[in-house]
Coordinates of C-alpha atoms in Angstrom, one line a residue:
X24 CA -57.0 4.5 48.7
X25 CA -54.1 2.2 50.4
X26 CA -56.0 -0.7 49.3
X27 CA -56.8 0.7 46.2
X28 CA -53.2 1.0 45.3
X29 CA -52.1 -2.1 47.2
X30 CA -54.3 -4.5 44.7
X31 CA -52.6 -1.9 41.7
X32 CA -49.1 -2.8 43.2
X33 CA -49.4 -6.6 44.2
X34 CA -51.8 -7.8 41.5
X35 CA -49.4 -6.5 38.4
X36 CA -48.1 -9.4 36.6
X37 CA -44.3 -8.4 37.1
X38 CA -44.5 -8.0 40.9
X39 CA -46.2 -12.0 41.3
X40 CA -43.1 -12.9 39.1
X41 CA -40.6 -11.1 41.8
X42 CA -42.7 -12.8 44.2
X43 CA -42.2 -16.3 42.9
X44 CA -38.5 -15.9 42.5
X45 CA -38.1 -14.1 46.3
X46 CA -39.5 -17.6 46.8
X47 CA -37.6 -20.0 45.7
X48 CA -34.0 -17.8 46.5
X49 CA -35.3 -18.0 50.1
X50 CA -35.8 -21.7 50.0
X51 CA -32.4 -22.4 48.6
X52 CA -30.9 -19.7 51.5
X53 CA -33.1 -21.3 54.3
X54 CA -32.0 -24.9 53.3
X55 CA -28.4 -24.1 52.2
X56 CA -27.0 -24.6 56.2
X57 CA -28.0 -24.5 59.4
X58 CA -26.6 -21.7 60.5
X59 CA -28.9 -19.7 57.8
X60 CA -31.7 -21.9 58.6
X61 CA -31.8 -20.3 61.8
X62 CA -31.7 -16.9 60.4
X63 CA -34.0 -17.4 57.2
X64 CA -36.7 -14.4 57.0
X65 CA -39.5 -13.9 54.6
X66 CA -39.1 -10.5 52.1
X67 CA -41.8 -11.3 50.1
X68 CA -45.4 -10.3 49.9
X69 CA -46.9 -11.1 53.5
X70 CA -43.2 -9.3 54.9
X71 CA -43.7 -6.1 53.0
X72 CA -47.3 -6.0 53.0
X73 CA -46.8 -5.5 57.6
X74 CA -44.1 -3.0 56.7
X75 CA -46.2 -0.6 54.4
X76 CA -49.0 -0.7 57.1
X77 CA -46.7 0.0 59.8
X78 CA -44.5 2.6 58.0
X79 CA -47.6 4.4 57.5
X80 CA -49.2 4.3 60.8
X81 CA -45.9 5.4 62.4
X82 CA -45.3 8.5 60.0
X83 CA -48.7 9.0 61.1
X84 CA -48.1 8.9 65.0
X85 CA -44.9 11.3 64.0
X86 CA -47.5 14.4 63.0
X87 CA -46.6 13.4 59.1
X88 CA -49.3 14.5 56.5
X89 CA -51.3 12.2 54.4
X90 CA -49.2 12.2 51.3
X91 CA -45.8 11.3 52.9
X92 CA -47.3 8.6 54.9
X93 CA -49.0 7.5 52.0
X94 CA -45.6 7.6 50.1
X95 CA -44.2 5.4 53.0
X96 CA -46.8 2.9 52.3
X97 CA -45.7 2.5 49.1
X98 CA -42.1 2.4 49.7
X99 CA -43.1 -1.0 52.2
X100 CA -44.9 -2.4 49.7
X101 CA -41.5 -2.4 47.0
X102 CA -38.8 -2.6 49.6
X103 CA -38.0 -5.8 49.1
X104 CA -38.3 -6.5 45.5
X105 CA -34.7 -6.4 45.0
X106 CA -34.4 -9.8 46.2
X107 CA -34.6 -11.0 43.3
X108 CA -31.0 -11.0 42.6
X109 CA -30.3 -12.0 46.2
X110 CA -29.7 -10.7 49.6
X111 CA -26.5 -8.9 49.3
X112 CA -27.4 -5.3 48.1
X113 CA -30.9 -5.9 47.5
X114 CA -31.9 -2.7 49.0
X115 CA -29.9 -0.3 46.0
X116 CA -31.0 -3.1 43.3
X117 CA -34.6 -2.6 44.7
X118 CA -34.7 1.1 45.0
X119 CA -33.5 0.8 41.3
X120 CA -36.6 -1.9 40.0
X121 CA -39.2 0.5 42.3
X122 CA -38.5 3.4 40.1
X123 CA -39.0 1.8 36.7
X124 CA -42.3 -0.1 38.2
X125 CA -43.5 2.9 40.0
X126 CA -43.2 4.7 36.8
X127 CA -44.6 2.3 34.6
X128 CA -47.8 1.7 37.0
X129 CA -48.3 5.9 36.8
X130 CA -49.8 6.8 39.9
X131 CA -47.2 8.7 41.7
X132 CA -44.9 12.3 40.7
X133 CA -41.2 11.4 39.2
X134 CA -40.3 13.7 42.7
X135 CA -42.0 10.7 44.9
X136 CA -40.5 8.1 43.1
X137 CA -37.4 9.6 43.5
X138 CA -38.4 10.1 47.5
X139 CA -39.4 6.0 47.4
X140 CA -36.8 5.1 45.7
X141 CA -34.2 6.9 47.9
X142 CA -36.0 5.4 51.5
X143 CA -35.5 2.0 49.7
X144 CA -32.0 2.5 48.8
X145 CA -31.1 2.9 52.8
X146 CA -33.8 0.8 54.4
X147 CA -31.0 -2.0 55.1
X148 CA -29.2 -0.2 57.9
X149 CA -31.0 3.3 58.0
X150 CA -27.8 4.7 58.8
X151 CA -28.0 6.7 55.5
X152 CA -31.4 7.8 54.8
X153 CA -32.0 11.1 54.0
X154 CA -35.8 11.3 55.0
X155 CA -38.1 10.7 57.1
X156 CA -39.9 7.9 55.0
X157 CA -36.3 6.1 54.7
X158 CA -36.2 6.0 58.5
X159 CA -39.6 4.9 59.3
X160 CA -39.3 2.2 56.7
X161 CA -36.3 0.7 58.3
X162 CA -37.5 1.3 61.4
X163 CA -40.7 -1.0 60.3
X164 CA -38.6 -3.6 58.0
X165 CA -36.3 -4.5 61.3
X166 CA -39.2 -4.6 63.9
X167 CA -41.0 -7.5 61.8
X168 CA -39.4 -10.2 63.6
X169 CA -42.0 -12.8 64.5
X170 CA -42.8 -16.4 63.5
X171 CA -45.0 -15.0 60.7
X172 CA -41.8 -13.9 58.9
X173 CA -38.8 -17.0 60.1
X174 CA -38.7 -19.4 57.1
X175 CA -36.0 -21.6 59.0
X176 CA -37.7 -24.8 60.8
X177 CA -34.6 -24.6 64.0
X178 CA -35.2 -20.7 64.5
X179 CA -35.8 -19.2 67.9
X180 CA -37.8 -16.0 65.7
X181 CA -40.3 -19.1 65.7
X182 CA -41.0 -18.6 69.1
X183 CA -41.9 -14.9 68.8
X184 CA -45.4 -14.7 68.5
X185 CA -46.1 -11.3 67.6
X186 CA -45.1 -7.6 68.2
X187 CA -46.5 -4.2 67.6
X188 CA -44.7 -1.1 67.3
X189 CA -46.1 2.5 68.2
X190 CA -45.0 6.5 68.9
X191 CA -46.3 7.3 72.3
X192 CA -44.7 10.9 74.0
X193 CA -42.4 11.1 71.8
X194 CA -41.1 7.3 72.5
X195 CA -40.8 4.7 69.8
X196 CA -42.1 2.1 72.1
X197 CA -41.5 -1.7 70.6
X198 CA -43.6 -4.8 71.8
X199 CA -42.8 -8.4 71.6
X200 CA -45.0 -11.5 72.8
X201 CA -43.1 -14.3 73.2
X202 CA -43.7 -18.3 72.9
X203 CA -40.8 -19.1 75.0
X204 CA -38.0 -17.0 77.0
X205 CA -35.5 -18.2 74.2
X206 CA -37.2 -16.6 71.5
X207 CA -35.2 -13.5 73.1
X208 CA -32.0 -14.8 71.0
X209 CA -33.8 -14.3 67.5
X210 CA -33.5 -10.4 68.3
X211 CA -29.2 -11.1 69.8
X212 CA -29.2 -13.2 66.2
X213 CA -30.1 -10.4 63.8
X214 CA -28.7 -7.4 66.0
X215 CA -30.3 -5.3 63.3
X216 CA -33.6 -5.6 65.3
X217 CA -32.8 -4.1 68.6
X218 CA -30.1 -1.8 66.6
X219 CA -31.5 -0.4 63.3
X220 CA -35.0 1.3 65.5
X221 CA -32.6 2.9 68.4
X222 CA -30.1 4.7 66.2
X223 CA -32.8 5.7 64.2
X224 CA -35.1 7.5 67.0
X225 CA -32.6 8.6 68.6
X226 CA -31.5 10.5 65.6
X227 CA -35.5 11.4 65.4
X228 CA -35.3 13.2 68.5
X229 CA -37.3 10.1 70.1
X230 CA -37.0 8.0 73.0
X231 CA -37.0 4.2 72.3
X232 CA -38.3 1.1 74.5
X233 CA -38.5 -2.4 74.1
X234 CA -40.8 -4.7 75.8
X235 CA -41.0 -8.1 75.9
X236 CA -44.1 -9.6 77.9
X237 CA -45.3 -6.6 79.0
X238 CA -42.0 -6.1 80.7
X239 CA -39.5 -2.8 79.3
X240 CA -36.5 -5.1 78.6
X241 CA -33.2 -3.3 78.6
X242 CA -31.1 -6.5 76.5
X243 CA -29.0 -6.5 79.9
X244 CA -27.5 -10.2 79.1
X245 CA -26.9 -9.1 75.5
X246 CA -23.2 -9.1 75.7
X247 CA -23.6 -12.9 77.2
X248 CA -25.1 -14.5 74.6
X249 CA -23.0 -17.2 72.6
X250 CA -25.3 -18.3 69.9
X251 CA -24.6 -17.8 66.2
X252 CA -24.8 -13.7 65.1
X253 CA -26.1 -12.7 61.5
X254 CA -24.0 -9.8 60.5
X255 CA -24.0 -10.4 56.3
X256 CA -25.1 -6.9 55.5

């Protein structure tokens, strides 16, 4: 059925349109400095298509039942489509073009649109989300930080190879494989990363872990680092 509704969702002429204009705004963004060279991250297909699959397995691991997770699913795949209009607020302009497109593709209650559309509306800082589907989906959207994603050709997000990202006893346990030891500062550069999945399992009653290497890393020399910081919300 994910698949099923994945080809639904990605093949439909309007979302390839978002998808072509997510494109070139990134370009532009990427190429605009070098400060957001450095920072430049993909929101388009390939970014939301890991988020749905990871939203979903984690609701999942969390003792959710089929439906929600399935509803998280969708939510990854549409998080981003407010990028259209750029960056800033994209999350409440995309929760607003979900509902319109979920409704116009059919497949889903107006009360599940209204639960997508909410998760999407908060997935930015998941500070504010009012369901579990909301804070799964940030939890997802901030862990997918890996040279799959960086769009900048000077960022150290390059040199993170890959991560994965599971609930084990009731810990949200985060793993990154690096290239090199510097691609530590792409998580210090976009403090959303290390930020966004603690506050949100520890409001989930879960324990959080980072590893880097194999190796639980604690961000001791956090407060040391000196490079440039993303903070535009």
């Amino acid at each position: 059925m994910l698949e099923e509704i994945k080809q639904k969702i990605t093949n439909d002429s309007e979302y390839l349109e978002w998808m072509a204009k997510i494109s070139e705004i990134e370009t532009e963004f990427a190429n605009s400095s070098p400060s957001n060279n450095q920072v430049a991250l993909d929101h388009g297909k390939n970014h939301m298509d890991r988020v749905a699959n990871t939203t979903y397995t984690l609701l999942k691991e969390y003792g959710m039942d089929e439906r929600t997770s399935f509803l998280g699913y969708v939510s990854g795949l549409v998080h981003d489509i407010g990028m259209i209009y750029g960056k800033k607020n994209h999350a409440e302009n995309g929760s607003e073009l979900a509902s319109s497109f979920l409704k116009r593709l059919n497949f889903l209650t107006e009360k599940e649109i209204e639960e997508i559309k909410s998760a999407i509306s908060t997935h930015g800082s998941g500070a504010n989300a009012t369901s579990i589907i909301g804070s799964f989906l940030a939890v997802a959207d901030k862990v997918d930080m890996c040279e799959r994603r960086t769009l900048g050709t000077s960022s150290p997000i390059q040199l993170i190879k890959k991560y994965d990202v599971t609930i084990q006893n009731k810990t949200l346990k985060i793993f990154y494989e690096l290239s090199s030891k510097d691609g530590k500062s792409g998580l210090y550069m976009i403090p959303k990363s290390i930020d966004v999945p603690t506050f949100i399992a520890n409001s989930l009653g879960l324990q959080v872990e980072f590893y880097i290497d194999g190796k639980l890393e604690k961000f001791e020399d956090r407060n040391s680092y000196q490079g440039y910081v993303y903070k535009r919300k």
